Amino acid sequence: MKIKNNLKHIKSTLPEDVTLVAVSKTKPVSDLMEAYNAGQRIFGENKIQEMAEKYNEMPKDIAWHMIGHVQRNKVKYMAEFVSLIHGVDSLKLLKEINKQAKKHDRNIDCLLQIKIAKEDSKFGMSKEEATMLLQSNELSELKNIRITGVMGMATFTNDTTQVESEFKFLKSTFRELNSIHSELKTISMGMSGDYQLAIDCGSTMIRVGSSIFGARNYP
Ligand SMILES: *Cc1c(COP(=O)(O)O)cnc(C)c1O
């Protein structure tokens, strides 16, 4: 009941054009099924193996999003079913995704992860790197992937002024990149603690975990 109520509450606060990704990492399938039965069809995971196991056990009308850092040698385990990969940060990785998608005769949508936080630990590309990637001839040869937007993670801080400026930076980066690659439509930013601010700054896709499923227990 709790998960269903949390979902209902969050959805009632979202503008229609904002997509909710339910981040279910570390949570058991029974929790995901509670969200599924409440109508949720998009789930986000940050580990490929865990996502593949849940994919096998759950109904097939779910859109699975990979939101974590992607290791190239593991792309093959999700190529058959993943619907959106948020954390793409190199041409090398895109080539592997393209290769694996081709094997399954699919197209896989990808978001470029842009580094917006000050912390060193966050993955992602600079605006300049993303621009070069989108303009490269090699990209245009990858027929089984499509870059449909950008993703970013703000600094983990209570300083909302800083978080706001990072979100605004991602929005302006999106605009600039969209002028050279007009297929872009998605800005994935905002988590449990900051999704309202993210939406105010132009997010079109939020990734919410603990506010739906409760706090995570890491072993
Ligand atoms: C875990 C995770 C989230 C969700 O975090 P919550 O604070 O639980 O909402 C969002 N995005 C990414 C990339 C994550 O790894």
PDB file of C-alpha atoms and ligand atoms in Angstrom:
ATOM      1  CA  MET A   1       0.000   0.000   0.000  1.00  0.00           C
ATOM      2  CA  LYS A   2       2.756   2.378   0.938  1.00  0.00           C
ATOM      3  CA  ILE A   3       4.494   2.224  -2.433  1.00  0.00           C
ATOM      4  CA  LYS A   4       1.216   2.715  -4.244  1.00  0.00           C
ATOM      5  CA  ASN A   5       0.400   5.773  -2.133  1.00  0.00           C
ATOM      6  CA  ASN A   6       3.860   7.265  -2.577  1.00  0.00           C
ATOM      7  CA  LEU A   7       3.572   6.858  -6.341  1.00  0.00           C
ATOM      8  CA  LYS A   8       0.127   8.348  -6.435  1.00  0.00           C
ATOM      9  CA  HIS A   9       1.249  11.323  -4.415  1.00  0.00           C
ATOM     10  CA  ILE A  10       4.323  12.015  -6.560  1.00  0.00           C
ATOM     11  CA  LYS A  11       2.388  11.634  -9.802  1.00  0.00           C
ATOM     12  CA  SER A  12      -0.254  14.091  -8.639  1.00  0.00           C
ATOM     13  CA  THR A  13       2.449  16.746  -8.311  1.00  0.00           C
ATOM     14  CA  LEU A  14       4.051  16.187 -11.746  1.00  0.00           C
ATOM     15  CA  PRO A  15       3.346  18.211 -14.888  1.00  0.00           C
ATOM     16  CA  GLU A  16       2.005  16.010 -17.683  1.00  0.00           C
ATOM     17  CA  ASP A  17       5.116  16.267 -19.826  1.00  0.00           C
ATOM     18  CA  VAL A  18       7.462  15.023 -17.104  1.00  0.00           C
ATOM     19  CA  THR A  19       8.261  11.296 -17.171  1.00  0.00           C
ATOM     20  CA  LEU A  20       8.716   9.459 -13.895  1.00  0.00           C
ATOM     21  CA  VAL A  21      11.369   6.741 -13.742  1.00  0.00           C
ATOM     22  CA  ALA A  22      10.843   4.594 -10.637  1.00  0.00           C
ATOM     23  CA  VAL A  23      14.343   3.802  -9.405  1.00  0.00           C
ATOM     24  CA  SER A  24      14.105   0.312  -7.956  1.00  0.00           C
ATOM     25  CA  LYS A  25      17.755  -0.622  -7.430  1.00  0.00           C
ATOM     26  CA  THR A  26      18.345  -2.965  -4.442  1.00  0.00           C
ATOM     27  CA  LYS A  27      14.569  -3.472  -4.021  1.00  0.00           C
ATOM     28  CA  PRO A  28      12.893  -6.900  -4.313  1.00  0.00           C
ATOM     29  CA  VAL A  29      10.612  -7.792  -7.212  1.00  0.00           C
ATOM     30  CA  SER A  30       7.633  -7.778  -4.828  1.00  0.00           C
ATOM     31  CA  ASP A  31       8.161  -4.044  -4.284  1.00  0.00           C
ATOM     32  CA  LEU A  32       8.462  -3.428  -8.012  1.00  0.00           C
ATOM     33  CA  MET A  33       5.282  -5.398  -8.594  1.00  0.00           C
ATOM     34  CA  GLU A  34       3.443  -3.193  -6.136  1.00  0.00           C
ATOM     35  CA  ALA A  35       4.466  -0.186  -8.233  1.00  0.00           C
ATOM     36  CA  TYR A  36       3.618  -2.081 -11.426  1.00  0.00           C
ATOM     37  CA  ASN A  37       0.153  -2.896 -10.138  1.00  0.00           C
ATOM     38  CA  ALA A  38      -0.319   0.783  -9.360  1.00  0.00           C
ATOM     39  CA  GLY A  39       0.319   1.519 -13.044  1.00  0.00           C
ATOM     40  CA  GLN A  40       4.054   2.239 -13.126  1.00  0.00           C
ATOM     41  CA  ARG A  41       5.724   0.953 -16.304  1.00  0.00           C
ATOM     42  CA  ILE A  42       9.156   2.619 -16.281  1.00  0.00           C
ATOM     43  CA  PHE A  43      11.794   1.314 -13.898  1.00  0.00           C
ATOM     44  CA  GLY A  44      15.396   2.427 -13.451  1.00  0.00           C
ATOM     45  CA  GLU A  45      18.248   0.242 -12.252  1.00  0.00           C
ATOM     46  CA  ASN A  46      21.953   0.978 -11.851  1.00  0.00           C
ATOM     47  CA  LYS A  47      23.371  -2.539 -12.155  1.00  0.00           C
ATOM     48  CA  ILE A  48      23.005  -4.442 -15.410  1.00  0.00           C
ATOM     49  CA  GLN A  49      22.856  -7.913 -13.853  1.00  0.00           C
ATOM     50  CA  GLU A  50      20.219  -6.901 -11.320  1.00  0.00           C
ATOM     51  CA  MET A  51      18.148  -5.272 -14.059  1.00  0.00           C
ATOM     52  CA  ALA A  52      18.390  -8.385 -16.255  1.00  0.00           C
ATOM     53  CA  GLU A  53      17.209 -10.632 -13.410  1.00  0.00           C
ATOM     54  CA  LYS A  54      14.227  -8.384 -12.732  1.00  0.00           C
ATOM     55  CA  TYR A  55      13.464  -8.185 -16.454  1.00  0.00           C
ATOM     56  CA  ASN A  56      13.279 -11.992 -16.570  1.00  0.00           C
ATOM     57  CA  GLU A  57      10.917 -12.209 -13.635  1.00  0.00           C
ATOM     58  CA  MET A  58       8.554  -9.357 -14.446  1.00  0.00           C
ATOM     59  CA  PRO A  59       5.855  -8.563 -17.033  1.00  0.00           C
ATOM     60  CA  LYS A  60       7.187  -7.694 -20.478  1.00  0.00           C
ATOM     61  CA  ASP A  61       5.434  -4.353 -20.966  1.00  0.00           C
ATOM     62  CA  ILE A  62       7.957  -2.605 -18.697  1.00  0.00           C
ATOM     63  CA  ALA A  63      10.433  -0.064 -20.055  1.00  0.00           C
ATOM     64  CA  TRP A  64      13.788  -0.684 -18.345  1.00  0.00           C
ATOM     65  CA  HIS A  65      16.156   2.246 -17.964  1.00  0.00           C
ATOM     66  CA  MET A  66      19.831   1.803 -17.115  1.00  0.00           C
ATOM     67  CA  ILE A  67      20.681   4.826 -14.987  1.00  0.00           C
ATOM     68  CA  GLY A  68      24.080   3.802 -13.643  1.00  0.00           C
ATOM     69  CA  HIS A  69      27.577   3.809 -15.027  1.00  0.00           C
ATOM     70  CA  VAL A  70      27.848   1.287 -17.861  1.00  0.00           C
ATOM     71  CA  GLN A  71      30.795  -1.051 -18.290  1.00  0.00           C
ATOM     72  CA  ARG A  72      31.300  -1.893 -21.923  1.00  0.00           C
ATOM     73  CA  ASN A  73      31.741  -5.630 -21.368  1.00  0.00           C
ATOM     74  CA  LYS A  74      28.287  -5.843 -19.775  1.00  0.00           C
ATOM     75  CA  VAL A  75      26.257  -4.106 -22.475  1.00  0.00           C
ATOM     76  CA  LYS A  76      25.510  -7.490 -24.038  1.00  0.00           C
ATOM     77  CA  TYR A  77      23.471  -8.546 -20.998  1.00  0.00           C
ATOM     78  CA  MET A  78      20.890  -5.794 -21.509  1.00  0.00           C
ATOM     79  CA  ALA A  79      20.947  -5.186 -25.265  1.00  0.00           C
ATOM     80  CA  GLU A  80      17.954  -7.418 -25.871  1.00  0.00           C
ATOM     81  CA  PHE A  81      15.552  -5.427 -23.712  1.00  0.00           C
ATOM     82  CA  VAL A  82      16.870  -2.118 -22.326  1.00  0.00           C
ATOM     83  CA  SER A  83      14.803   0.823 -23.493  1.00  0.00           C
ATOM     84  CA  LEU A  84      16.931   3.813 -22.465  1.00  0.00           C
ATOM     85  CA  ILE A  85      20.531   4.091 -21.274  1.00  0.00           C
ATOM     86  CA  HIS A  86      21.043   7.305 -19.291  1.00  0.00           C
ATOM     87  CA  GLY A  87      24.755   7.216 -18.523  1.00  0.00           C
ATOM     88  CA  VAL A  88      26.491   7.249 -21.894  1.00  0.00           C
ATOM     89  CA  ASP A  89      29.748   9.179 -21.755  1.00  0.00           C
ATOM     90  CA  SER A  90      31.921   8.078 -24.674  1.00  0.00           C
ATOM     91  CA  LEU A  91      31.899   7.186 -28.341  1.00  0.00           C
ATOM     92  CA  LYS A  92      33.582   3.905 -27.439  1.00  0.00           C
ATOM     93  CA  LEU A  93      30.620   2.930 -25.283  1.00  0.00           C
ATOM     94  CA  LEU A  94      28.160   4.010 -27.984  1.00  0.00           C
ATOM     95  CA  LYS A  95      29.937   1.781 -30.489  1.00  0.00           C
ATOM     96  CA  GLU A  96      29.524  -1.209 -28.197  1.00  0.00           C
ATOM     97  CA  ILE A  97      25.851  -0.426 -27.563  1.00  0.00           C
ATOM     98  CA  ASN A  98      25.347  -0.119 -31.319  1.00  0.00           C
ATOM     99  CA  LYS A  99      27.079  -3.436 -31.949  1.00  0.00           C
ATOM    100  CA  GLN A 100      24.999  -5.284 -29.364  1.00  0.00           C
ATOM    101  CA  ALA A 101      21.740  -3.617 -30.428  1.00  0.00           C
ATOM    102  CA  LYS A 102      22.421  -4.702 -34.010  1.00  0.00           C
ATOM    103  CA  LYS A 103      22.719  -8.329 -32.925  1.00  0.00           C
ATOM    104  CA  HIS A 104      19.145  -8.134 -31.677  1.00  0.00           C
ATOM    105  CA  ASP A 105      17.983  -6.075 -34.631  1.00  0.00           C
ATOM    106  CA  ARG A 106      16.998  -3.236 -32.316  1.00  0.00           C
ATOM    107  CA  ASN A 107      17.508   0.464 -31.831  1.00  0.00           C
ATOM    108  CA  ILE A 108      18.569   1.581 -28.376  1.00  0.00           C
ATOM    109  CA  ASP A 109      17.963   5.116 -27.183  1.00  0.00           C
ATOM    110  CA  CYS A 110      20.756   6.759 -25.203  1.00  0.00           C
ATOM    111  CA  LEU A 111      21.251   9.914 -23.168  1.00  0.00           C
ATOM    112  CA  LEU A 112      24.622  11.634 -22.950  1.00  0.00           C
ATOM    113  CA  GLN A 113      25.653  12.064 -19.353  1.00  0.00           C
ATOM    114  CA  ILE A 114      26.923  15.585 -18.852  1.00  0.00           C
ATOM    115  CA  LYS A 115      29.128  16.397 -15.913  1.00  0.00           C
ATOM    116  CA  ILE A 116      27.317  19.135 -14.027  1.00  0.00           C
ATOM    117  CA  ALA A 117      28.485  18.565 -10.445  1.00  0.00           C
ATOM    118  CA  LYS A 118      31.646  19.942  -8.923  1.00  0.00           C
ATOM    119  CA  GLU A 119      32.489  16.622  -7.278  1.00  0.00           C
ATOM    120  CA  ASP A 120      35.193  14.572  -8.990  1.00  0.00           C
ATOM    121  CA  SER A 121      33.427  11.279  -8.441  1.00  0.00           C
ATOM    122  CA  LYS A 122      30.626  11.918 -10.899  1.00  0.00           C
ATOM    123  CA  PHE A 123      30.919  10.513 -14.393  1.00  0.00           C
ATOM    124  CA  GLY A 124      30.053  12.459 -17.471  1.00  0.00           C
ATOM    125  CA  MET A 125      31.234  14.502 -20.420  1.00  0.00           C
ATOM    126  CA  SER A 126      31.904  18.189 -20.720  1.00  0.00           C
ATOM    127  CA  LYS A 127      29.700  20.252 -23.009  1.00  0.00           C
ATOM    128  CA  GLU A 128      32.621  20.474 -25.449  1.00  0.00           C
ATOM    129  CA  GLU A 129      33.126  16.708 -25.514  1.00  0.00           C
ATOM    130  CA  ALA A 130      29.419  16.153 -26.092  1.00  0.00           C
ATOM    131  CA  THR A 131      29.447  18.674 -28.926  1.00  0.00           C
ATOM    132  CA  MET A 132      32.360  16.920 -30.603  1.00  0.00           C
ATOM    133  CA  LEU A 133      30.693  13.551 -30.225  1.00  0.00           C
ATOM    134  CA  LEU A 134      27.438  14.752 -31.764  1.00  0.00           C
ATOM    135  CA  GLN A 135      29.326  16.246 -34.710  1.00  0.00           C
ATOM    136  CA  SER A 136      31.546  13.242 -35.381  1.00  0.00           C
ATOM    137  CA  ASN A 137      31.208  11.262 -38.580  1.00  0.00           C
ATOM    138  CA  GLU A 138      31.605   8.060 -36.640  1.00  0.00           C
ATOM    139  CA  LEU A 139      28.391   8.729 -34.774  1.00  0.00           C
ATOM    140  CA  SER A 140      26.403   9.020 -37.965  1.00  0.00           C
ATOM    141  CA  GLU A 141      27.517   5.499 -38.886  1.00  0.00           C
ATOM    142  CA  LEU A 142      25.970   3.977 -35.773  1.00  0.00           C
ATOM    143  CA  LYS A 143      22.562   3.027 -37.114  1.00  0.00           C
ATOM    144  CA  ASN A 144      21.301   1.049 -34.121  1.00  0.00           C
ATOM    145  CA  ILE A 145      21.573   3.748 -31.481  1.00  0.00           C
ATOM    146  CA  ARG A 146      19.846   7.087 -31.154  1.00  0.00           C
ATOM    147  CA  ILE A 147      20.902   9.898 -28.869  1.00  0.00           C
ATOM    148  CA  THR A 148      17.673  11.346 -27.537  1.00  0.00           C
ATOM    149  CA  GLY A 149      18.795  13.665 -24.772  1.00  0.00           C
ATOM    150  CA  VAL A 150      21.047  14.438 -21.843  1.00  0.00           C
ATOM    151  CA  MET A 151      21.316  13.320 -18.246  1.00  0.00           C
ATOM    152  CA  GLY A 152      22.966  14.913 -15.245  1.00  0.00           C
ATOM    153  CA  MET A 153      23.479  14.441 -11.543  1.00  0.00           C
ATOM    154  CA  ALA A 154      23.771  17.476  -9.317  1.00  0.00           C
ATOM    155  CA  THR A 155      26.207  17.767  -6.435  1.00  0.00           C
ATOM    156  CA  PHE A 156      25.036  15.988  -3.286  1.00  0.00           C
ATOM    157  CA  THR A 157      24.507  19.047  -1.100  1.00  0.00           C
ATOM    158  CA  ASN A 158      21.855  20.989   0.783  1.00  0.00           C
ATOM    159  CA  ASP A 159      22.916  24.136  -1.035  1.00  0.00           C
ATOM    160  CA  THR A 160      19.933  24.555  -3.345  1.00  0.00           C
ATOM    161  CA  THR A 161      21.481  27.566  -5.038  1.00  0.00           C
ATOM    162  CA  GLN A 162      24.312  25.395  -6.248  1.00  0.00           C
ATOM    163  CA  VAL A 163      22.013  22.553  -7.300  1.00  0.00           C
ATOM    164  CA  GLU A 164      19.826  25.028  -9.153  1.00  0.00           C
ATOM    165  CA  SER A 165      22.757  26.454 -11.073  1.00  0.00           C
ATOM    166  CA  GLU A 166      23.857  22.945 -12.052  1.00  0.00           C
ATOM    167  CA  PHE A 167      20.376  22.070 -13.311  1.00  0.00           C
ATOM    168  CA  LYS A 168      20.222  25.319 -15.275  1.00  0.00           C
ATOM    169  CA  PHE A 169      23.584  24.518 -16.785  1.00  0.00           C
ATOM    170  CA  LEU A 170      22.243  21.174 -18.008  1.00  0.00           C
ATOM    171  CA  LYS A 171      19.211  22.870 -19.505  1.00  0.00           C
ATOM    172  CA  SER A 172      21.357  25.397 -21.382  1.00  0.00           C
ATOM    173  CA  THR A 173      23.692  22.605 -22.521  1.00  0.00           C
ATOM    174  CA  PHE A 174      20.665  20.732 -23.847  1.00  0.00           C
ATOM    175  CA  ARG A 175      19.618  23.795 -25.854  1.00  0.00           C
ATOM    176  CA  GLU A 176      23.063  24.205 -27.384  1.00  0.00           C
ATOM    177  CA  LEU A 177      23.430  20.532 -28.228  1.00  0.00           C
ATOM    178  CA  ASN A 178      19.943  20.446 -29.676  1.00  0.00           C
ATOM    179  CA  SER A 179      20.930  23.107 -32.160  1.00  0.00           C
ATOM    180  CA  ILE A 180      23.443  20.676 -33.694  1.00  0.00           C
ATOM    181  CA  HIS A 181      21.470  17.437 -33.132  1.00  0.00           C
ATOM    182  CA  SER A 182      17.779  18.132 -33.288  1.00  0.00           C
ATOM    183  CA  GLU A 183      16.641  14.655 -32.205  1.00  0.00           C
ATOM    184  CA  LEU A 184      17.168  15.583 -28.569  1.00  0.00           C
ATOM    185  CA  LYS A 185      14.039  15.696 -26.452  1.00  0.00           C
ATOM    186  CA  THR A 186      14.887  14.421 -22.972  1.00  0.00           C
ATOM    187  CA  ILE A 187      16.519  16.163 -20.034  1.00  0.00           C
ATOM    188  CA  SER A 188      16.950  13.551 -17.300  1.00  0.00           C
ATOM    189  CA  MET A 189      17.589  15.342 -14.027  1.00  0.00           C
ATOM    190  CA  GLY A 190      16.149  15.293 -10.525  1.00  0.00           C
ATOM    191  CA  MET A 191      15.972  12.611  -7.822  1.00  0.00           C
ATOM    192  CA  SER A 192      13.941  12.211  -4.604  1.00  0.00           C
ATOM    193  CA  GLY A 193      15.508  15.181  -2.869  1.00  0.00           C
ATOM    194  CA  ASP A 194      15.547  17.653  -5.721  1.00  0.00           C
ATOM    195  CA  TYR A 195      13.078  16.687  -8.436  1.00  0.00           C
ATOM    196  CA  GLN A 196      10.766  19.647  -7.884  1.00  0.00           C
ATOM    197  CA  LEU A 197      13.660  22.042  -8.349  1.00  0.00           C
ATOM    198  CA  ALA A 198      14.778  20.034 -11.386  1.00  0.00           C
ATOM    199  CA  ILE A 199      11.348  20.356 -12.970  1.00  0.00           C
ATOM    200  CA  ASP A 200      11.369  24.099 -12.339  1.00  0.00           C
ATOM    201  CA  CYS A 201      14.705  24.173 -14.184  1.00  0.00           C
ATOM    202  CA  GLY A 202      13.374  22.284 -17.217  1.00  0.00           C
ATOM    203  CA  SER A 203      13.653  18.569 -16.436  1.00  0.00           C
ATOM    204  CA  THR A 204      11.514  16.290 -18.610  1.00  0.00           C
ATOM    205  CA  MET A 205      12.449  13.040 -16.858  1.00  0.00           C
ATOM    206  CA  ILE A 206      12.971  12.498 -13.146  1.00  0.00           C
ATOM    207  CA  ARG A 207      14.580   9.473 -11.502  1.00  0.00           C
ATOM    208  CA  VAL A 208      12.961   8.862  -8.139  1.00  0.00           C
ATOM    209  CA  GLY A 209      13.844   5.965  -5.835  1.00  0.00           C
ATOM    210  CA  SER A 210      13.595   6.383  -2.083  1.00  0.00           C
ATOM    211  CA  SER A 211      10.525   8.631  -2.162  1.00  0.00           C
ATOM    212  CA  ILE A 212       8.656   5.749  -3.822  1.00  0.00           C
ATOM    213  CA  PHE A 213      10.228   2.599  -2.366  1.00  0.00           C
ATOM    214  CA  GLY A 214      11.647   3.903   0.913  1.00  0.00           C
ATOM    215  CA  ALA A 215      15.267   4.143   1.996  1.00  0.00           C
ATOM    216  CA  ARG A 216      17.664   1.600   0.548  1.00  0.00           C
ATOM    217  CA  ASN A 217      19.592  -0.851   2.724  1.00  0.00           C
ATOM    218  CA  TYR A 218      22.983  -1.537   1.275  1.00  0.00           C
ATOM    219  CA  PRO A 219      24.619  -4.740   2.490  1.00  0.00           C
TER     220      PRO A 219
HETATM  221  C1  LIG B   1      19.795   5.911  -7.064  1.00  0.00           C
HETATM  222  C2  LIG B   1      19.702   6.893  -8.159  1.00  0.00           C
HETATM  223  C3  LIG B   1      18.595   7.763  -8.248  1.00  0.00           C
HETATM  224  C4  LIG B   1      17.464   7.795  -7.254  1.00  0.00           C
HETATM  225  O1  LIG B   1      17.875   8.310  -6.014  1.00  0.00           O
HETATM  226  P1  LIG B   1      16.810   8.662  -4.859  1.00  0.00           P
HETATM  227  O2  LIG B   1      17.481   9.703  -4.063  1.00  0.00           O
HETATM  228  O3  LIG B   1      16.580   7.394  -4.106  1.00  0.00           O
HETATM  229  O4  LIG B   1      15.570   9.150  -5.508  1.00  0.00           O
HETATM  230  C5  LIG B   1      18.559   8.626  -9.337  1.00  0.00           C
HETATM  231  N1  LIG B   1      19.523   8.651 -10.263  1.00  0.00           N
HETATM  232  C6  LIG B   1      20.594   7.832 -10.211  1.00  0.00           C
HETATM  233  C7  LIG B   1      21.624   7.909 -11.277  1.00  0.00           C
HETATM  234  C8  LIG B   1      20.724   6.940  -9.151  1.00  0.00           C
HETATM  235  O5  LIG B   1      21.801   6.129  -9.094  1.00  0.00           O
END
